[in-house]
mmCIF file of C-alpha atoms and ligand atoms in Angstrom:
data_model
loop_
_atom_site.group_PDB
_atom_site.id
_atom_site.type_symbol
_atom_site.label_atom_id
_atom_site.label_comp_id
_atom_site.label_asym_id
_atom_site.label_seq_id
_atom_site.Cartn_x
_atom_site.Cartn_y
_atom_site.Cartn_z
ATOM 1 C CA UNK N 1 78.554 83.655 126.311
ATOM 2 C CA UNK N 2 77.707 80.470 124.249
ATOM 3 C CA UNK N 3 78.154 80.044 120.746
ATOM 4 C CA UNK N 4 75.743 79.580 117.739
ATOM 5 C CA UNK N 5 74.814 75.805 117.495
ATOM 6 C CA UNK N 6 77.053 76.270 113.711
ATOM 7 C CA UNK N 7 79.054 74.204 111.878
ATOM 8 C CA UNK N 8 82.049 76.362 111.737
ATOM 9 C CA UNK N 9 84.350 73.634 110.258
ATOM 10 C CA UNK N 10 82.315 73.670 106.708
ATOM 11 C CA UNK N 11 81.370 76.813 106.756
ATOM 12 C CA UNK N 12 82.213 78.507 102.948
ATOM 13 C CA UNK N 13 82.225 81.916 102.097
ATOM 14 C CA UNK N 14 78.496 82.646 102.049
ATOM 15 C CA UNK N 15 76.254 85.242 103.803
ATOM 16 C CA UNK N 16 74.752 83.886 107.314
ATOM 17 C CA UNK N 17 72.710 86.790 108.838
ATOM 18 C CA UNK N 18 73.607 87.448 112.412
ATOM 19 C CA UNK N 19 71.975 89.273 115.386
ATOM 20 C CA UNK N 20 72.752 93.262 114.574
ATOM 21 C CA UNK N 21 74.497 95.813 112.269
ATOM 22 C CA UNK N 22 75.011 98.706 112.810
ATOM 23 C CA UNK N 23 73.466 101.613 110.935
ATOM 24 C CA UNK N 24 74.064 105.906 110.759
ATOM 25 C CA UNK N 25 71.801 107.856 107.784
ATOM 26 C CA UNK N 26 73.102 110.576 106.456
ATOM 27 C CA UNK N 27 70.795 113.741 105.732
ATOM 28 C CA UNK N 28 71.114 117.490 105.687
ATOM 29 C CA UNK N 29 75.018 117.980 105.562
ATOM 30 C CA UNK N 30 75.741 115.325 109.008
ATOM 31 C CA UNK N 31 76.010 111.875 110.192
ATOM 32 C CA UNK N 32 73.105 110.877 112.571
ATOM 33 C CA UNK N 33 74.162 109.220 115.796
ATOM 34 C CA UNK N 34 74.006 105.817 114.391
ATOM 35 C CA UNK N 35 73.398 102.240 116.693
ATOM 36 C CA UNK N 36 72.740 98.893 116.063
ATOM 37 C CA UNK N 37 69.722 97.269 114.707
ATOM 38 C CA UNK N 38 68.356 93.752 114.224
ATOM 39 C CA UNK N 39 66.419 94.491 111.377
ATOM 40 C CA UNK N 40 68.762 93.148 107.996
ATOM 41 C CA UNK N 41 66.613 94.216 105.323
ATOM 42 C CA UNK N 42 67.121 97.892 103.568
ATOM 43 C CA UNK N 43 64.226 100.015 102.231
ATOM 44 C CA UNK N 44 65.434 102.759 100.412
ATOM 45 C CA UNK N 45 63.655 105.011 97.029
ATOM 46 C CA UNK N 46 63.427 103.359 93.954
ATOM 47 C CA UNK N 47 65.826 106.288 92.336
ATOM 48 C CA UNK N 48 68.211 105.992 95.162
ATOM 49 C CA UNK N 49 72.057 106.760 93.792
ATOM 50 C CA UNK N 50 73.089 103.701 94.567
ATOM 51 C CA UNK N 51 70.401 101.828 92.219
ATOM 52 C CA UNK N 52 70.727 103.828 89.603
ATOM 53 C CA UNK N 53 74.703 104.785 89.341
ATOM 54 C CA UNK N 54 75.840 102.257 91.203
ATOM 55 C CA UNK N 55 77.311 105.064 94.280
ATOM 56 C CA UNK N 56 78.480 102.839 96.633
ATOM 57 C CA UNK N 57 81.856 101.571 98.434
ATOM 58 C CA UNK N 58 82.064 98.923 100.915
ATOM 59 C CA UNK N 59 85.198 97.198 103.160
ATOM 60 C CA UNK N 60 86.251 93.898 104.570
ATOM 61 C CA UNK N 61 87.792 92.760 107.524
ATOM 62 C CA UNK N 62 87.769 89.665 110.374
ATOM 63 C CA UNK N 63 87.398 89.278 114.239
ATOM 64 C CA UNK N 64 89.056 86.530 115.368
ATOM 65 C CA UNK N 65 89.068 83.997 117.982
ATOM 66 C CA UNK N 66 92.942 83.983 119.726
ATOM 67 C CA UNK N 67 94.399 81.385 121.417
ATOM 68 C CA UNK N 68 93.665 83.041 124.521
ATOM 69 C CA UNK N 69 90.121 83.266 123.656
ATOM 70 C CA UNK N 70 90.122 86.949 123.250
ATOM 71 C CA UNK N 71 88.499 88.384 120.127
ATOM 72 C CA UNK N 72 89.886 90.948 118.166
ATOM 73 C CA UNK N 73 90.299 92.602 114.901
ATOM 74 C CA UNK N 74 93.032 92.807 112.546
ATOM 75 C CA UNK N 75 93.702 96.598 111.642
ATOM 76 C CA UNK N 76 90.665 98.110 111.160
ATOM 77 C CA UNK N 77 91.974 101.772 111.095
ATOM 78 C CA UNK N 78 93.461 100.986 107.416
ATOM 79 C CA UNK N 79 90.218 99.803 106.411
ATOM 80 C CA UNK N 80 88.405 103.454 108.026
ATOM 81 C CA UNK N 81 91.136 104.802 105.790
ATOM 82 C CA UNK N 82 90.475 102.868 103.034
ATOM 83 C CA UNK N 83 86.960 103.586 102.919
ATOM 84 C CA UNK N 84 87.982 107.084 103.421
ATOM 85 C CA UNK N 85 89.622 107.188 100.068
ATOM 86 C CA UNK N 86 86.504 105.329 98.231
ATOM 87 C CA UNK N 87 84.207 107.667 99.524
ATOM 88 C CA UNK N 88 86.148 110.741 98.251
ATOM 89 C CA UNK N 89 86.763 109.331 94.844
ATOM 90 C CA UNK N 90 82.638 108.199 94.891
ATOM 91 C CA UNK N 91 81.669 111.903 95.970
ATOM 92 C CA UNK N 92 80.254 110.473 98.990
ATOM 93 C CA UNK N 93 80.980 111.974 101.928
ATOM 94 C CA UNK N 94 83.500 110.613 105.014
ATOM 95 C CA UNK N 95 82.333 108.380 107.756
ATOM 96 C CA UNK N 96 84.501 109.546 110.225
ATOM 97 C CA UNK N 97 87.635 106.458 111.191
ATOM 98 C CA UNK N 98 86.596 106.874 115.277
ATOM 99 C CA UNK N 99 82.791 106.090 114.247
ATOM 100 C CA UNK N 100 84.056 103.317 111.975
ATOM 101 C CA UNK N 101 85.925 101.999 114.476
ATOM 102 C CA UNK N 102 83.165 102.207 116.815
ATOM 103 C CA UNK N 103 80.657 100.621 114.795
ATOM 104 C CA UNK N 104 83.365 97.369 114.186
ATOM 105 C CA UNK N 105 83.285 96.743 118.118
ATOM 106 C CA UNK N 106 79.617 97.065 118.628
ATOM 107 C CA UNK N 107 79.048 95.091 115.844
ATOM 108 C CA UNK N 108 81.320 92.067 116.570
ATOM 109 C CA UNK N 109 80.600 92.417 120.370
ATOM 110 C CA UNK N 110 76.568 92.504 119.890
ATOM 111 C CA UNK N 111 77.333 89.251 117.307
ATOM 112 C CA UNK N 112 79.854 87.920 119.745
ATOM 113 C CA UNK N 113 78.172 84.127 119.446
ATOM 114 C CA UNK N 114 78.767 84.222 115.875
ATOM 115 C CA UNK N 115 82.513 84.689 116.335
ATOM 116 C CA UNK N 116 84.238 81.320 115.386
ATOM 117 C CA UNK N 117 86.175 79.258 118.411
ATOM 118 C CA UNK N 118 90.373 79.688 118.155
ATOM 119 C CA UNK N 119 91.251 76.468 115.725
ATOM 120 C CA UNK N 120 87.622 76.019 113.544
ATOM 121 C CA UNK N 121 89.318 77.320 110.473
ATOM 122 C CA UNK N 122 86.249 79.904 110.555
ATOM 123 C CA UNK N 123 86.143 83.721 111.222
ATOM 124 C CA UNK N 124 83.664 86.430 111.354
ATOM 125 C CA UNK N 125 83.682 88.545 108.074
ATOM 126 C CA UNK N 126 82.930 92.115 108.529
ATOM 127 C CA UNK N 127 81.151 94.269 106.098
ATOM 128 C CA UNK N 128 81.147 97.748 106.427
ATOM 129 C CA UNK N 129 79.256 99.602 103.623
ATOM 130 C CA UNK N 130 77.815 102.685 102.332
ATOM 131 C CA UNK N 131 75.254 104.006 99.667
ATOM 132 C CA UNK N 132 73.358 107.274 98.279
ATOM 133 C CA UNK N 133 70.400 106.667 99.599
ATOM 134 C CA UNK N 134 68.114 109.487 98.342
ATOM 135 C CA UNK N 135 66.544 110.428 94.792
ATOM 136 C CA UNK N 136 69.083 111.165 91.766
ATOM 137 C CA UNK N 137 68.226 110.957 88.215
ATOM 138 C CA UNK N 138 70.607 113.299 86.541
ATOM 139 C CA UNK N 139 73.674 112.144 87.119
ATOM 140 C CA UNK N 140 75.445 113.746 89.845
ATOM 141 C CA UNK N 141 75.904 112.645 93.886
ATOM 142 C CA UNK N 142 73.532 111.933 96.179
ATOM 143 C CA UNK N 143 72.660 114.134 99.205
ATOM 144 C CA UNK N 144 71.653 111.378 101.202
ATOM 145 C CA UNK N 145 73.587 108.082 102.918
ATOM 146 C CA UNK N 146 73.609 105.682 104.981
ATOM 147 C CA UNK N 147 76.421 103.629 106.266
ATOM 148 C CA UNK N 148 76.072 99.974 107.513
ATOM 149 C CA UNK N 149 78.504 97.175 108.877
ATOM 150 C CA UNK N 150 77.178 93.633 109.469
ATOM 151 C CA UNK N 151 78.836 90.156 110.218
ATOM 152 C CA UNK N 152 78.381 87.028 108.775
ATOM 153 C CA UNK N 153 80.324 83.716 110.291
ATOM 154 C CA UNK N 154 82.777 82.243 107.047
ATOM 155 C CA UNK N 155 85.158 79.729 106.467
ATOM 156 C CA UNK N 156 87.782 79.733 103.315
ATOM 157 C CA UNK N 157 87.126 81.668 99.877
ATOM 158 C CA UNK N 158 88.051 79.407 97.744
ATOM 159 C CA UNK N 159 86.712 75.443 98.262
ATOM 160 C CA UNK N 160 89.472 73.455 99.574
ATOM 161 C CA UNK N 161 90.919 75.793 101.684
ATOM 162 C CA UNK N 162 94.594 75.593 101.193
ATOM 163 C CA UNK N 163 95.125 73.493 98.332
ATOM 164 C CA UNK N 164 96.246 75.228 95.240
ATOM 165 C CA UNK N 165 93.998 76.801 92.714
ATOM 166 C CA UNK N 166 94.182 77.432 88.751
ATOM 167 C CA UNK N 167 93.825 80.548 87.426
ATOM 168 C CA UNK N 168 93.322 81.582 83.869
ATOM 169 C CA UNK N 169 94.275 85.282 82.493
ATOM 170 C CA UNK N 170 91.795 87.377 81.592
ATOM 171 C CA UNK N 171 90.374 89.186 77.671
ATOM 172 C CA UNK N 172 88.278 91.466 80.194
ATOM 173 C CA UNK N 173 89.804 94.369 81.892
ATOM 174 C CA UNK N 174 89.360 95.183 85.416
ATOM 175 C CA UNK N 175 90.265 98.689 85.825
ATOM 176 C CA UNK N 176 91.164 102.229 83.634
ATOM 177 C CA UNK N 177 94.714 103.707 84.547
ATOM 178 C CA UNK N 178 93.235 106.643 86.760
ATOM 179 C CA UNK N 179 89.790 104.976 87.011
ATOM 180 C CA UNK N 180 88.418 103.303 90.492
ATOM 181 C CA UNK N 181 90.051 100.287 90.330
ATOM 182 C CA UNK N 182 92.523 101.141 93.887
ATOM 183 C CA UNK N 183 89.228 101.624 95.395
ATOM 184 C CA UNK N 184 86.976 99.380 96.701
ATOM 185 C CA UNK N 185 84.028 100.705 94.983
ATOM 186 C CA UNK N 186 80.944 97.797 94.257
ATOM 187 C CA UNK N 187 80.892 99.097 90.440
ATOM 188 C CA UNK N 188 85.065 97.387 90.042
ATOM 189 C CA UNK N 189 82.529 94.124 91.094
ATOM 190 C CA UNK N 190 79.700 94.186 89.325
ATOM 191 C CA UNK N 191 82.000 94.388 85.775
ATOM 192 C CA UNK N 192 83.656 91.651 87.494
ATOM 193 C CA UNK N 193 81.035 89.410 87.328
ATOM 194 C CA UNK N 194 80.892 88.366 83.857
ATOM 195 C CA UNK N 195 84.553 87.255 83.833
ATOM 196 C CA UNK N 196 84.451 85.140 87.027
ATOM 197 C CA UNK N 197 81.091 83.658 85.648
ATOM 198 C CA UNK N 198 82.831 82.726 82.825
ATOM 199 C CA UNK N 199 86.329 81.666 83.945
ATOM 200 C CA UNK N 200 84.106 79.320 86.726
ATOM 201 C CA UNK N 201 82.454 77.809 83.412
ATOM 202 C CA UNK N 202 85.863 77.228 81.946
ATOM 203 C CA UNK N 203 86.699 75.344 85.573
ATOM 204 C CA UNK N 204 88.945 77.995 86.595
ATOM 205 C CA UNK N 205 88.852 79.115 89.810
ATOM 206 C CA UNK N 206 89.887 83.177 89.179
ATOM 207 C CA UNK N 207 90.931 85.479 87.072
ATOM 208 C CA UNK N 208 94.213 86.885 86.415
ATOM 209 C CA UNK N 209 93.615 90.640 85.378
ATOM 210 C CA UNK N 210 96.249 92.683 82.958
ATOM 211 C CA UNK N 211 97.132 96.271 83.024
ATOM 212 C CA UNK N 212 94.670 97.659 80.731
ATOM 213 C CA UNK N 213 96.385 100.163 78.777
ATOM 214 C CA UNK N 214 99.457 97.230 77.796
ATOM 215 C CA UNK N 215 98.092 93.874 78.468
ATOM 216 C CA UNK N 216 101.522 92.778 79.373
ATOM 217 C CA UNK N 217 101.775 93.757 83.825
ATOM 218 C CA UNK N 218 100.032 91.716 85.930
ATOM 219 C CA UNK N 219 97.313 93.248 88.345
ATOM 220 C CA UNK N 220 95.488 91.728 90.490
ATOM 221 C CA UNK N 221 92.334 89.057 90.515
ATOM 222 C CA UNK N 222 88.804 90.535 90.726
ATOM 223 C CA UNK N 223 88.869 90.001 94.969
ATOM 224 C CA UNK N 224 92.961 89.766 96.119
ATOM 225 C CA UNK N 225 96.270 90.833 95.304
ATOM 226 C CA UNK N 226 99.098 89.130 93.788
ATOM 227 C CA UNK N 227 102.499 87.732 96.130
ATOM 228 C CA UNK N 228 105.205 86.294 93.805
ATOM 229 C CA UNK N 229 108.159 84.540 95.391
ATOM 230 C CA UNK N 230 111.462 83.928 93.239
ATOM 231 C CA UNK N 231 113.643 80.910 93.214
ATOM 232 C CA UNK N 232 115.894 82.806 95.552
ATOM 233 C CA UNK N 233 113.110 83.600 97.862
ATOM 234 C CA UNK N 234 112.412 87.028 97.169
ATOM 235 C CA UNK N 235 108.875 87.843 97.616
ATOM 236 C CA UNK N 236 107.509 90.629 94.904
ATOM 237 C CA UNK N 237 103.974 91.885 94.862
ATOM 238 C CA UNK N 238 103.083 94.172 91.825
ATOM 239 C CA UNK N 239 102.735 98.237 91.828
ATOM 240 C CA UNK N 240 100.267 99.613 90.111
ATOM 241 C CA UNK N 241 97.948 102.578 90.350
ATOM 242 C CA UNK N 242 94.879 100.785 89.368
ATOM 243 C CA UNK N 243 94.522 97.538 91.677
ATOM 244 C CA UNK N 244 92.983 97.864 95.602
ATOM 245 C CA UNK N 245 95.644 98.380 98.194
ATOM 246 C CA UNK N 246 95.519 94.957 100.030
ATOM 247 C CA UNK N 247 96.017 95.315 103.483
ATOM 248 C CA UNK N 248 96.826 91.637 103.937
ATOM 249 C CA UNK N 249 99.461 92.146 101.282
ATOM 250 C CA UNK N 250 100.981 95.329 102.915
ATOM 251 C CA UNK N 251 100.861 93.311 105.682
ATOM 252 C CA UNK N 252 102.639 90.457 104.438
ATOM 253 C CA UNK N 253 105.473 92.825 103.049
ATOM 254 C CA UNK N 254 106.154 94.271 106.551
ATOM 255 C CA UNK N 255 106.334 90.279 107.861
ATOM 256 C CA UNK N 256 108.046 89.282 104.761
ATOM 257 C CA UNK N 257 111.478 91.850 105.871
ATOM 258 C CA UNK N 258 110.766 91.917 109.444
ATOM 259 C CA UNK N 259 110.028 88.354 110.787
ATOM 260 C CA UNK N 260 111.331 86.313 108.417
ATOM 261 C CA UNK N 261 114.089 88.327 106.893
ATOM 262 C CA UNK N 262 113.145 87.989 103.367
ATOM 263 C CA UNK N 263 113.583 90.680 100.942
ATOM 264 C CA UNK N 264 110.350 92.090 99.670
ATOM 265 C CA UNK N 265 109.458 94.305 96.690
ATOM 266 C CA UNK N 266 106.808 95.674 95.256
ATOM 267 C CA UNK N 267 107.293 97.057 91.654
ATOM 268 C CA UNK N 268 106.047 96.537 88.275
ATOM 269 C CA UNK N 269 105.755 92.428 87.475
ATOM 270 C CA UNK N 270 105.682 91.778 84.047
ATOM 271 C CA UNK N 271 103.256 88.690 82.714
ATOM 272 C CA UNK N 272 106.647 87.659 80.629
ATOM 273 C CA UNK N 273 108.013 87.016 84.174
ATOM 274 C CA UNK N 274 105.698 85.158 85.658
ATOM 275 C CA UNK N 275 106.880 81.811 84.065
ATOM 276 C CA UNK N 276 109.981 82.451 86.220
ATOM 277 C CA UNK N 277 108.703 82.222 89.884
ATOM 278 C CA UNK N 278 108.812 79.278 92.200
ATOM 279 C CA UNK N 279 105.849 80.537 94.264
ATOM 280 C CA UNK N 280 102.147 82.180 93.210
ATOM 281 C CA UNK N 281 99.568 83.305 96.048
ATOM 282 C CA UNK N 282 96.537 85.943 96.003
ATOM 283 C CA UNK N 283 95.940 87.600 99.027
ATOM 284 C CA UNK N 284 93.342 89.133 100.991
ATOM 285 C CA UNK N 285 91.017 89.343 103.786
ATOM 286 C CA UNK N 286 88.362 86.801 102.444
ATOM 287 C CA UNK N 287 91.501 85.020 100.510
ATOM 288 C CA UNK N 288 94.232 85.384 103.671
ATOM 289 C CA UNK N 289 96.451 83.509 101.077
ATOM 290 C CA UNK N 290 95.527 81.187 98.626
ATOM 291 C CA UNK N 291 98.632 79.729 96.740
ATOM 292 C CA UNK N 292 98.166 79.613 92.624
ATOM 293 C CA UNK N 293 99.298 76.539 91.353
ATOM 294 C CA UNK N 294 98.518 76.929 87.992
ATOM 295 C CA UNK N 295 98.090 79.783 85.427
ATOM 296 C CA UNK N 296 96.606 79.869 81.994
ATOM 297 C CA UNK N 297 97.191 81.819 79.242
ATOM 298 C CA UNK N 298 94.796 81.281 76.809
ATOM 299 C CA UNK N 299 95.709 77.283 76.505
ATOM 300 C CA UNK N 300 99.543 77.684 77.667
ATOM 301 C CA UNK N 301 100.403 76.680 81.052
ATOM 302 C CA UNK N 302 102.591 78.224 83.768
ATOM 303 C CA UNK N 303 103.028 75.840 86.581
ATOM 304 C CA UNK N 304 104.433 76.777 89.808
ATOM 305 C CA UNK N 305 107.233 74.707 90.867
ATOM 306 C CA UNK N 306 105.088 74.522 94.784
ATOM 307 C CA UNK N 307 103.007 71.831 92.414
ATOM 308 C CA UNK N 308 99.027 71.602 93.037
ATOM 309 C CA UNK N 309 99.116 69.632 96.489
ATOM 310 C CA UNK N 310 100.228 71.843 98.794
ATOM 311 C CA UNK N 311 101.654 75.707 99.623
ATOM 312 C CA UNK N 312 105.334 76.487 98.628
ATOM 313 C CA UNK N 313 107.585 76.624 101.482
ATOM 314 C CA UNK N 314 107.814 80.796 101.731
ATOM 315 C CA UNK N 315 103.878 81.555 101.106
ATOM 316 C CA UNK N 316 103.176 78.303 103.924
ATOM 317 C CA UNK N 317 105.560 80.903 106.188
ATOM 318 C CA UNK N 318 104.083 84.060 105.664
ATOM 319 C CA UNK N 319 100.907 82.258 106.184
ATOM 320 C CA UNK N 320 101.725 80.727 109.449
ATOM 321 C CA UNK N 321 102.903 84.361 110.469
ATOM 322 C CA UNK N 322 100.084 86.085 109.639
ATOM 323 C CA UNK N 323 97.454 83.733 110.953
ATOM 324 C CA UNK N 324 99.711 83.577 114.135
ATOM 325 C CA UNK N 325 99.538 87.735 114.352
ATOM 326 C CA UNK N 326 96.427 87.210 113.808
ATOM 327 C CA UNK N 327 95.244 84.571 115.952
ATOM 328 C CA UNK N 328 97.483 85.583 118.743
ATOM 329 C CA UNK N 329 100.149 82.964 118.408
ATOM 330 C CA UNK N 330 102.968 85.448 117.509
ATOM 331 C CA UNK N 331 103.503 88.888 118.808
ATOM 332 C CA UNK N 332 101.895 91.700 116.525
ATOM 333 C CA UNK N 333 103.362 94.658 115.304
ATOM 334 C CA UNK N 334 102.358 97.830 117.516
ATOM 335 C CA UNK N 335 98.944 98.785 116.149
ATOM 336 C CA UNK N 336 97.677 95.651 114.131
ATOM 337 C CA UNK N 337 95.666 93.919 116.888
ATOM 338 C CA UNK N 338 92.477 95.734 118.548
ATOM 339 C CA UNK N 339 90.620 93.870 121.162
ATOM 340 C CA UNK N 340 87.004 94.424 121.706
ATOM 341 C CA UNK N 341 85.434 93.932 124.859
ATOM 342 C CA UNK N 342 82.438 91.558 125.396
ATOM 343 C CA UNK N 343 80.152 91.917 127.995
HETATM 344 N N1 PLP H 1 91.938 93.295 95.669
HETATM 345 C C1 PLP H 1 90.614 93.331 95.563
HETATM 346 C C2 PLP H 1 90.024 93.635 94.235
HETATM 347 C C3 PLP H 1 89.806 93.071 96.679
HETATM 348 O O1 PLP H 1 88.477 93.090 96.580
HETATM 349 C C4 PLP H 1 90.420 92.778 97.911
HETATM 350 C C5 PLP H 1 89.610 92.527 99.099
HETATM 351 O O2 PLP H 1 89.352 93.387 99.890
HETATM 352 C C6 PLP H 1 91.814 92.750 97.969
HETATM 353 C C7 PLP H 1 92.542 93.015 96.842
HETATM 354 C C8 PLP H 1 92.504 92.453 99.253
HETATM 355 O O3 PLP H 1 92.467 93.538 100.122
HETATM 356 P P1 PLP H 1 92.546 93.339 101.686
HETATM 357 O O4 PLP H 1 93.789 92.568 101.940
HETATM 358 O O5 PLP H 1 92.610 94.713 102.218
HETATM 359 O O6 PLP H 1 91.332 92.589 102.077
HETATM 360 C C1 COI H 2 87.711 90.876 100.944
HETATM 361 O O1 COI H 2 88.702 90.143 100.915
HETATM 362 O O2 COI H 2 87.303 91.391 102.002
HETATM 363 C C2 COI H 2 86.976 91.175 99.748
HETATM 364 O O3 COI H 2 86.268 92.135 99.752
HETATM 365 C C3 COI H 2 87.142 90.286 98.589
HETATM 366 C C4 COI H 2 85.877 89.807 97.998
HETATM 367 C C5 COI H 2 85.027 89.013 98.945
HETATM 368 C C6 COI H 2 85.125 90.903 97.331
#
């Protein structure tokens, strides 16, 4: 199969349409049987749920180029079961993990040329989604879906790739304590959008959200997690009920004790404490891990020991780990790696 004629080396994080998605409606109490489609464009009732209470949840993921020149995807199941969890919270009703799965192969094996070669730096970015479709004007759930996943070619979040960022902390809040904010629900985005509009202004590249309630435990940024590491090389990740349950950072916990033999702990993280770690990183699917080289707190500065040049020496590991699970350079853990077939 030959690639897309793309630049995959300066590719950003920006939406390139692609071939097919996949698409199932829901209607009458049931999933339809779904398929692909090449048409991109949605036309939907101007009172849908979705345009007028914002009822929708969506997911990320990769496929990857290995070494090997297989393509694959980096545990999709979690994101089914992710999705699984928005939906219930959003009243919106399951699209079952097989199907999701299903739809992720077709997708990135119908887009196949859009996959990035092993070594570009680039990946495919999945985008599994889903909407009430139908009419709603009181406010209540919608009786009518539909569900769609398409693929767009991208290269690093944030400009520069690996090269530290700044951060500033944030006067909006993110998320309620039991409110949406551990699920990945488009409305924790849209009320995102005035803060990163304004931190960008300020020349920061993110934001660095609080605990609502206190203003004084650190929770996440409006697209990836938090990974601390202390001067002794522990690596902490805050707990909280309100921020999205990373995958990449569960991910990096489980490589964090079990392939490098660092001790890893996720609990509370005070902002007081911050000041104290060597090493800062947000992680994610679309961020993998971008190291934090500077925070600020409304004019004073934290600044990370790992400097603004390059990655401190644990996050560069659990990079190289994870990108080599990933790309096929180190073995995975049972489970994490599912290969789709290409014609
Ligand atoms: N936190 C938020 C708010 C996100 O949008 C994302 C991205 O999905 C993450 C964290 C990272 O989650 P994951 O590693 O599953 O992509
Ligand atoms: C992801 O990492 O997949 C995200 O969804 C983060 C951001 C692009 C919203």
């Amino acid at each position: 199969m030959e690639k897309k004629n793309i630049d995959w080396g300066n590719l950003g994080f920006e939406y390139i349409q692609t071939d097919k998605r996949y698409v199932s409606n829901y209607k009458n109490g049931a999933w339809d049987e779904g398929g692909l489609t090449s048409d991109a464009t949605v036309a939907i009732m101007e009172c849908a749920g979705v345009l007028q209470y914002s009822q929708s949840c969506f997911e990320g993921l990769k496929a990857y180029t290995t070494e090997d020149g297989r393509i694959v995807t980096f545990r999709p199941d979690l994101n089914a079961e992710r999705m699984e969890a928005s939906a219930r919270r959003l009243e919106m009703p399951v699209f079952p993990k097989e199907r999701f799965l299903e739809a992720v192969d077709q997708v990135v094996a119908a887009n196949a040329a859009y996959v990035p070669p092993y070594g570009s730096g680039a990946t495919l970015y999945l985008r599994p989604f889903m909407f009430g479709s139908d009419a709603v004007i009181g406010v209540k759930p919608s009786h009518e879906y539909q569900f769609r996943l398409f693929a767009t070619p991208v290269g690093p979040y944030f400009k520069g790739g690996a090269k530290p960022i700044t951060i500033r902390v944030s006067d909006y809040d993110r998320a309620a304590p039991h409110g949406t904010g551990h699920i990945k629900a488009g409305l924790n985005y849209a009320m995102s959008l005035h803060a990163i509009v304004e931190a960008h202004s300020q020349g920061y590249d993110e934001n660095m959200y609080l605990d609502a309630a206190t203003r004084t435990k650190v929770e996440e940024t409006g697209g990836a997690n938090f990974i601390f590491v202390t001067k002794d090389h522990k690596v902490v990740t805050p707990k909280s009920g309100s921020i999205l349950p990373s995958i990449t950072r569960r991910s990096l916990m489980y490589v964090a004790e079990h392939y490098l033999g660092l001790e890893a702990e996720e609990r509370e993280v005070s902002f007081a404490e911050v000041k104290d770690f060597a090493e800062c990183g947000l992680c994610g699917t679309a961020a993998v891990i971008s190291p934090v080289g500077k925070i600020v707190d409304h004019g004073k500065e934290i600044c990370f020991p790992s400097g603004m040049e390059k990655m401190g020496p644990v996050i560069q590991k659990l990079y190289d780990t994870l990108t080599g699970i990933q790309m096929g350079r180190v073995e995975a853990p049972e489970g994490w790696i599912r290969e789709i077939k290409v014609d």
